[in-house]
mmCIF file of N, CA and C in Angstrom:
data_model
loop_
_atom_site.group_PDB
_atom_site.id
_atom_site.type_symbol
_atom_site.label_atom_id
_atom_site.label_comp_id
_atom_site.label_asym_id
_atom_site.label_seq_id
_atom_site.Cartn_x
_atom_site.Cartn_y
_atom_site.Cartn_z
ATOM 1 N N UNK O 10 112.497 177.651 106.237
ATOM 2 C CA UNK O 10 111.611 178.647 106.827
ATOM 3 C C UNK O 10 111.449 178.347 108.315
ATOM 4 N N UNK O 11 111.806 179.304 109.156
ATOM 5 C CA UNK O 11 111.753 179.098 110.605
ATOM 6 C C UNK O 11 110.454 179.581 111.227
ATOM 7 N N UNK O 12 109.571 180.156 110.442
ATOM 8 C CA UNK O 12 108.329 180.691 110.984
ATOM 9 C C UNK O 12 107.516 179.559 111.586
ATOM 10 N N UNK O 13 107.218 179.666 112.864
ATOM 11 C CA UNK O 13 106.407 178.677 113.554
ATOM 12 C C UNK O 13 107.187 177.481 114.073
ATOM 13 N N UNK O 14 108.417 177.278 113.627
ATOM 14 C CA UNK O 14 109.235 176.161 114.087
ATOM 15 C C UNK O 14 110.240 176.709 115.098
ATOM 16 N N UNK O 15 109.783 176.862 116.335
ATOM 17 C CA UNK O 15 110.600 177.521 117.344
ATOM 18 C C UNK O 15 111.755 176.644 117.823
ATOM 19 N N UNK O 16 111.599 175.330 117.721
ATOM 20 C CA UNK O 16 112.723 174.456 118.053
ATOM 21 C C UNK O 16 113.862 174.681 117.064
ATOM 22 N N UNK O 17 113.542 174.734 115.779
ATOM 23 C CA UNK O 17 114.545 174.954 114.737
ATOM 24 C C UNK O 17 115.134 176.360 114.857
ATOM 25 N N UNK O 18 114.284 177.332 115.116
ATOM 26 C CA UNK O 18 114.762 178.711 115.279
ATOM 27 C C UNK O 18 115.734 178.800 116.448
ATOM 28 N N UNK O 19 115.403 178.134 117.546
ATOM 29 C CA UNK O 19 116.274 178.159 118.709
ATOM 30 C C UNK O 19 117.596 177.447 118.410
ATOM 31 N N UNK O 20 117.520 176.336 117.724
ATOM 32 C CA UNK O 20 118.736 175.612 117.332
ATOM 33 C C UNK O 20 119.652 176.520 116.498
ATOM 34 N N UNK O 21 119.079 177.192 115.529
ATOM 35 C CA UNK O 21 119.830 178.119 114.682
ATOM 36 C C UNK O 21 120.428 179.251 115.534
ATOM 37 N N UNK O 22 119.600 179.837 116.388
ATOM 38 C CA UNK O 22 120.057 180.957 117.209
ATOM 39 C C UNK O 22 121.201 180.548 118.125
ATOM 40 N N UNK O 23 121.096 179.378 118.733
ATOM 41 C CA UNK O 23 122.139 178.944 119.660
ATOM 42 C C UNK O 23 123.423 178.572 118.930
ATOM 43 N N UNK O 24 123.316 178.059 117.705
ATOM 44 C CA UNK O 24 124.506 177.799 116.888
ATOM 45 C C UNK O 24 125.223 179.112 116.608
ATOM 46 N N UNK O 25 124.456 180.123 116.219
ATOM 47 C CA UNK O 25 125.044 181.446 115.970
ATOM 48 C C UNK O 25 125.554 182.084 117.256
ATOM 49 N N UNK O 26 124.836 181.856 118.358
ATOM 50 C CA UNK O 26 125.226 182.420 119.653
ATOM 51 C C UNK O 26 126.612 181.922 120.065
ATOM 52 N N UNK O 27 126.901 180.653 119.782
ATOM 53 C CA UNK O 27 128.227 180.107 120.111
ATOM 54 C C UNK O 27 129.319 180.842 119.356
ATOM 55 N N UNK O 28 129.016 181.289 118.147
ATOM 56 C CA UNK O 28 129.991 182.017 117.331
ATOM 57 C C UNK O 28 130.048 183.491 117.700
ATOM 58 N N UNK O 29 128.882 184.065 118.007
ATOM 59 C CA UNK O 29 128.784 185.518 118.237
ATOM 60 C C UNK O 29 127.907 185.800 119.461
ATOM 61 N N UNK O 30 128.403 185.503 120.657
ATOM 62 C CA UNK O 30 127.563 185.611 121.861
ATOM 63 C C UNK O 30 127.120 187.028 122.226
ATOM 64 N N UNK O 31 127.763 188.023 121.670
ATOM 65 C CA UNK O 31 127.387 189.407 121.994
ATOM 66 C C UNK O 31 126.525 190.040 120.910
ATOM 67 N N UNK O 32 126.233 189.310 119.846
ATOM 68 C CA UNK O 32 125.468 189.859 118.732
ATOM 69 C C UNK O 32 124.016 190.123 119.141
ATOM 70 N N UNK O 33 123.561 191.335 118.931
ATOM 71 C CA UNK O 33 122.217 191.737 119.344
ATOM 72 C C UNK O 33 121.146 190.940 118.607
ATOM 73 N N UNK O 34 121.289 190.794 117.295
ATOM 74 C CA UNK O 34 120.270 190.083 116.522
ATOM 75 C C UNK O 34 120.191 188.610 116.899
ATOM 76 N N UNK O 35 121.324 187.990 117.155
ATOM 77 C CA UNK O 35 121.347 186.582 117.562
ATOM 78 C C UNK O 35 120.648 186.432 118.909
ATOM 79 N N UNK O 36 120.954 187.317 119.844
ATOM 80 C CA UNK O 36 120.324 187.259 121.159
ATOM 81 C C UNK O 36 118.831 187.560 121.082
ATOM 82 N N UNK O 37 118.450 188.470 120.198
ATOM 83 C CA UNK O 37 117.021 188.770 120.012
ATOM 84 C C UNK O 37 116.288 187.544 119.484
ATOM 85 N N UNK O 38 116.861 186.885 118.492
ATOM 86 C CA UNK O 38 116.238 185.683 117.937
ATOM 87 C C UNK O 38 116.126 184.589 119.000
ATOM 88 N N UNK O 39 117.177 184.390 119.785
ATOM 89 C CA UNK O 39 117.138 183.388 120.855
ATOM 90 C C UNK O 39 116.060 183.748 121.877
ATOM 91 N N UNK O 40 115.963 185.017 122.227
ATOM 92 C CA UNK O 40 114.950 185.455 123.192
ATOM 93 C C UNK O 40 113.540 185.182 122.670
ATOM 94 N N UNK O 41 113.303 185.483 121.402
ATOM 95 C CA UNK O 41 111.977 185.254 120.820
ATOM 96 C C UNK O 41 111.665 183.755 120.797
ATOM 97 N N UNK O 42 112.626 182.946 120.389
ATOM 98 C CA UNK O 42 112.406 181.497 120.336
ATOM 99 C C UNK O 42 112.150 180.936 121.732
ATOM 100 N N UNK O 43 112.938 181.337 122.702
ATOM 101 C CA UNK O 43 112.706 180.874 124.078
ATOM 102 C C UNK O 43 111.333 181.339 124.566
ATOM 103 N N UNK O 44 110.983 182.587 124.289
ATOM 104 C CA UNK O 44 109.674 183.095 124.701
ATOM 105 C C UNK O 44 108.556 182.235 124.115
ATOM 106 N N UNK O 45 108.619 181.991 122.818
ATOM 107 C CA UNK O 45 107.563 181.221 122.150
ATOM 108 C C UNK O 45 107.497 179.780 122.661
ATOM 109 N N UNK O 46 108.600 179.272 123.192
ATOM 110 C CA UNK O 46 108.613 177.936 123.762
ATOM 111 C C UNK O 46 108.201 177.942 125.246
ATOM 112 N N UNK O 47 107.948 179.142 125.804
ATOM 113 C CA UNK O 47 107.515 179.243 127.197
ATOM 114 C C UNK O 47 108.647 179.236 128.206
ATOM 115 N N UNK O 48 109.887 179.397 127.757
ATOM 116 C CA UNK O 48 111.051 179.424 128.641
ATOM 117 C C UNK O 48 111.432 180.890 128.865
ATOM 118 N N UNK O 49 110.710 181.528 129.778
ATOM 119 C CA UNK O 49 110.845 182.969 129.982
ATOM 120 C C UNK O 49 112.154 183.355 130.661
ATOM 121 N N UNK O 50 112.693 182.487 131.500
ATOM 122 C CA UNK O 50 113.969 182.807 132.159
ATOM 123 C C UNK O 50 115.105 182.885 131.143
ATOM 124 N N UNK O 51 115.179 181.917 130.235
ATOM 125 C CA UNK O 51 116.222 181.976 129.202
ATOM 126 C C UNK O 51 115.958 183.111 128.226
ATOM 127 N N UNK O 52 114.695 183.384 127.951
ATOM 128 C CA UNK O 52 114.372 184.535 127.099
ATOM 129 C C UNK O 52 114.924 185.799 127.736
ATOM 130 N N UNK O 53 114.715 185.953 129.034
ATOM 131 C CA UNK O 53 115.179 187.146 129.744
ATOM 132 C C UNK O 53 116.695 187.289 129.683
ATOM 133 N N UNK O 54 117.418 186.181 129.795
ATOM 134 C CA UNK O 54 118.884 186.237 129.726
ATOM 135 C C UNK O 54 119.344 186.794 128.374
ATOM 136 N N UNK O 55 118.694 186.356 127.313
ATOM 137 C CA UNK O 55 119.089 186.833 125.975
ATOM 138 C C UNK O 55 118.591 188.259 125.730
ATOM 139 N N UNK O 56 117.467 188.623 126.306
ATOM 140 C CA UNK O 56 116.978 190.007 126.216
ATOM 141 C C UNK O 56 118.006 190.946 126.837
ATOM 142 N N UNK O 57 118.522 190.570 127.988
ATOM 143 C CA UNK O 57 119.510 191.413 128.667
ATOM 144 C C UNK O 57 120.745 191.615 127.800
ATOM 145 N N UNK O 58 121.215 190.547 127.156
ATOM 146 C CA UNK O 58 122.381 190.678 126.269
ATOM 147 C C UNK O 58 122.064 191.531 125.053
ATOM 148 N N UNK O 59 120.864 191.365 124.508
ATOM 149 C CA UNK O 59 120.477 192.119 123.310
ATOM 150 C C UNK O 59 120.197 193.585 123.622
ATOM 151 N N UNK O 60 119.952 193.901 124.878
ATOM 152 C CA UNK O 60 119.553 195.261 125.266
ATOM 153 C C UNK O 60 120.702 196.130 125.742
ATOM 154 N N UNK O 61 121.922 195.650 125.645
ATOM 155 C CA UNK O 61 123.050 196.421 126.184
ATOM 156 C C UNK O 61 123.211 197.791 125.552
ATOM 157 N N UNK O 62 122.749 197.959 124.328
ATOM 158 C CA UNK O 62 122.896 199.249 123.659
ATOM 159 C C UNK O 62 121.660 200.129 123.818
ATOM 160 N N UNK O 63 120.683 199.662 124.591
ATOM 161 C CA UNK O 63 119.406 200.371 124.755
ATOM 162 C C UNK O 63 118.704 200.568 123.408
ATOM 163 N N UNK O 64 118.795 199.562 122.585
ATOM 164 C CA UNK O 64 118.161 199.596 121.261
ATOM 165 C C UNK O 64 116.658 199.812 121.396
ATOM 166 N N UNK O 65 116.106 200.563 120.480
ATOM 167 C CA UNK O 65 114.657 200.814 120.449
ATOM 168 C C UNK O 65 114.000 199.964 119.358
ATOM 169 N N UNK O 66 114.646 198.848 119.006
ATOM 170 C CA UNK O 66 114.120 197.919 118.019
ATOM 171 C C UNK O 66 112.763 197.390 118.474
ATOM 172 N N UNK O 67 111.773 197.482 117.597
ATOM 173 C CA UNK O 67 110.409 197.085 117.951
ATOM 174 C C UNK O 67 110.280 195.642 118.402
ATOM 175 N N UNK O 68 110.920 194.725 117.671
ATOM 176 C CA UNK O 68 110.848 193.308 118.049
ATOM 177 C C UNK O 68 111.471 193.069 119.418
ATOM 178 N N UNK O 69 112.603 193.699 119.667
ATOM 179 C CA UNK O 69 113.278 193.525 120.956
ATOM 180 C C UNK O 69 112.428 194.098 122.090
ATOM 181 N N UNK O 70 111.881 195.288 121.878
ATOM 182 C CA UNK O 70 111.022 195.883 122.906
ATOM 183 C C UNK O 70 109.782 195.028 123.159
ATOM 184 N N UNK O 71 109.240 194.458 122.089
ATOM 185 C CA UNK O 71 108.035 193.648 122.234
ATOM 186 C C UNK O 71 108.319 192.368 123.013
ATOM 187 N N UNK O 72 109.391 191.663 122.678
ATOM 188 C CA UNK O 72 109.717 190.438 123.424
ATOM 189 C C UNK O 72 110.102 190.787 124.861
ATOM 190 N N UNK O 73 110.720 191.944 125.059
ATOM 191 C CA UNK O 73 111.044 192.403 126.415
ATOM 192 C C UNK O 73 109.768 192.587 127.228
ATOM 193 N N UNK O 74 108.792 193.281 126.644
ATOM 194 C CA UNK O 74 107.541 193.541 127.346
ATOM 195 C C UNK O 74 106.733 192.288 127.604
ATOM 196 N N UNK O 75 106.612 191.442 126.609
ATOM 197 C CA UNK O 75 105.837 190.208 126.777
ATOM 198 C C UNK O 75 106.482 189.286 127.806
ATOM 199 N N UNK O 76 107.804 189.220 127.795
ATOM 200 C CA UNK O 76 108.503 188.379 128.766
ATOM 201 C C UNK O 76 108.331 188.937 130.168
ATOM 202 N N UNK O 77 108.442 190.252 130.308
ATOM 203 C CA UNK O 77 108.251 190.876 131.622
ATOM 204 C C UNK O 77 106.853 190.553 132.161
ATOM 205 N N UNK O 78 105.848 190.638 131.308
ATOM 206 C CA UNK O 78 104.481 190.302 131.746
ATOM 207 C C UNK O 78 104.384 188.854 132.203
ATOM 208 N N UNK O 79 104.954 187.945 131.440
ATOM 209 C CA UNK O 79 104.892 186.521 131.796
ATOM 210 C C UNK O 79 105.625 186.237 133.095
ATOM 211 N N UNK O 80 106.635 187.066 133.400
ATOM 212 C CA UNK O 80 107.397 186.876 134.630
ATOM 213 C C UNK O 80 106.816 187.683 135.787
ATOM 214 N N UNK O 81 105.630 188.264 135.574
ATOM 215 C CA UNK O 81 104.918 188.929 136.658
ATOM 216 C C UNK O 81 105.126 190.423 136.779
ATOM 217 N N UNK O 82 105.847 191.039 135.858
ATOM 218 C CA UNK O 82 106.084 192.475 135.935
ATOM 219 C C UNK O 82 105.233 193.174 134.876
ATOM 220 N N UNK O 83 103.943 193.270 135.165
ATOM 221 C CA UNK O 83 102.975 193.799 134.194
ATOM 222 C C UNK O 83 103.253 195.254 133.823
ATOM 223 N N UNK O 84 103.609 196.093 134.788
ATOM 224 C CA UNK O 84 103.815 197.521 134.520
ATOM 225 C C UNK O 84 104.958 197.739 133.534
ATOM 226 N N UNK O 85 106.109 197.126 133.804
ATOM 227 C CA UNK O 85 107.239 197.277 132.884
ATOM 228 C C UNK O 85 106.945 196.622 131.548
ATOM 229 N N UNK O 86 106.212 195.517 131.591
ATOM 230 C CA UNK O 86 105.843 194.838 130.356
ATOM 231 C C UNK O 86 105.018 195.732 129.460
ATOM 232 N N UNK O 87 103.998 196.352 130.017
ATOM 233 C CA UNK O 87 103.132 197.241 129.231
ATOM 234 C C UNK O 87 103.902 198.447 128.706
ATOM 235 N N UNK O 88 104.819 198.956 129.507
ATOM 236 C CA UNK O 88 105.640 200.098 129.089
ATOM 237 C C UNK O 88 106.456 199.738 127.847
ATOM 238 N N UNK O 89 107.102 198.571 127.867
ATOM 239 C CA UNK O 89 107.924 198.141 126.721
ATOM 240 C C UNK O 89 107.063 197.845 125.502
ATOM 241 N N UNK O 90 105.904 197.231 125.708
ATOM 242 C CA UNK O 90 105.001 196.921 124.594
ATOM 243 C C UNK O 90 104.522 198.209 123.932
ATOM 244 N N UNK O 91 104.127 199.186 124.739
ATOM 245 C CA UNK O 91 103.671 200.465 124.192
ATOM 246 C C UNK O 91 104.788 201.161 123.414
ATOM 247 N N UNK O 92 106.007 201.114 123.948
ATOM 248 C CA UNK O 92 107.134 201.736 123.263
ATOM 249 C C UNK O 92 107.410 201.008 121.941
ATOM 250 N N UNK O 93 107.296 199.682 121.939
ATOM 251 C CA UNK O 93 107.516 198.898 120.713
ATOM 252 C C UNK O 93 106.530 199.312 119.637
ATOM 253 N N UNK O 94 105.274 199.457 120.003
ATOM 254 C CA UNK O 94 104.247 199.791 119.026
ATOM 255 C C UNK O 94 104.348 201.261 118.600
ATOM 256 N N UNK O 95 104.801 202.120 119.499
ATOM 257 C CA UNK O 95 104.998 203.527 119.147
ATOM 258 C C UNK O 95 106.155 203.654 118.150
ATOM 259 N N UNK O 96 107.251 202.932 118.416
ATOM 260 C CA UNK O 96 108.425 203.005 117.546
ATOM 261 C C UNK O 96 108.192 202.340 116.203
ATOM 262 N N UNK O 97 107.321 201.338 116.183
ATOM 263 C CA UNK O 97 107.045 200.627 114.938
ATOM 264 C C UNK O 97 105.580 200.197 114.918
ATOM 265 N N UNK O 98 104.662 201.115 114.571
ATOM 266 C CA UNK O 98 103.228 200.803 114.609
ATOM 267 C C UNK O 98 102.807 199.720 113.624
ATOM 268 N N UNK O 99 103.658 199.403 112.668
ATOM 269 C CA UNK O 99 103.323 198.374 111.680
ATOM 270 C C UNK O 99 104.030 197.059 111.966
ATOM 271 N N UNK O 100 104.572 196.946 113.163
ATOM 272 C CA UNK O 100 105.275 195.737 113.561
ATOM 273 C C UNK O 100 104.353 194.529 113.441
ATOM 274 N N UNK O 101 104.817 193.540 112.741
ATOM 275 C CA UNK O 101 104.041 192.317 112.575
ATOM 276 C C UNK O 101 104.994 191.140 112.559
ATOM 277 N N UNK O 102 104.870 190.277 113.539
ATOM 278 C CA UNK O 102 105.685 189.063 113.598
ATOM 279 C C UNK O 102 104.981 188.050 114.496
ATOM 280 N N UNK O 103 105.661 186.995 114.838
ATOM 281 C CA UNK O 103 105.057 185.941 115.641
ATOM 282 C C UNK O 103 104.686 186.422 117.037
ATOM 283 N N UNK O 104 105.201 187.556 117.462
ATOM 284 C CA UNK O 104 104.890 188.080 118.791
ATOM 285 C C UNK O 104 103.648 188.954 118.799
ATOM 286 N N UNK O 105 103.388 189.646 117.709
ATOM 287 C CA UNK O 105 102.248 190.575 117.706
ATOM 288 C C UNK O 105 100.916 189.845 117.854
ATOM 289 N N UNK O 106 100.874 188.565 117.497
ATOM 290 C CA UNK O 106 99.643 187.797 117.686
ATOM 291 C C UNK O 106 99.287 187.679 119.164
ATOM 292 N N UNK O 107 100.265 187.845 120.041
ATOM 293 C CA UNK O 107 100.036 187.776 121.485
ATOM 294 C C UNK O 107 99.288 189.010 122.000
ATOM 295 N N UNK O 108 99.268 190.063 121.221
ATOM 296 C CA UNK O 108 98.643 191.320 121.650
ATOM 297 C C UNK O 108 97.142 191.332 121.417
ATOM 298 N N UNK O 109 96.629 190.363 120.712
ATOM 299 C CA UNK O 109 95.201 190.358 120.359
ATOM 300 C C UNK O 109 94.354 189.759 121.438
#
């Protein structure tokens, strides 16, 4: 179980990333793990790779918005967070606790 163990989640994500560096889900997982560890620059790098298709995935939009806020871009951050919640109002994961 990787819930709450962001070091293990990141290890898993980076192992998969070596095999499938363009995979959206792998990059999303790496971005979330980096975000939760406070490494916003690496989170942003994986967000960019995961966003190449302009996916409207709620988790991806949420980590995009939260990372943008942490990196000082509050306006874009709020825009992505609002879109994440609009696209998936029942979204619940380790990131949604940051919205409270």
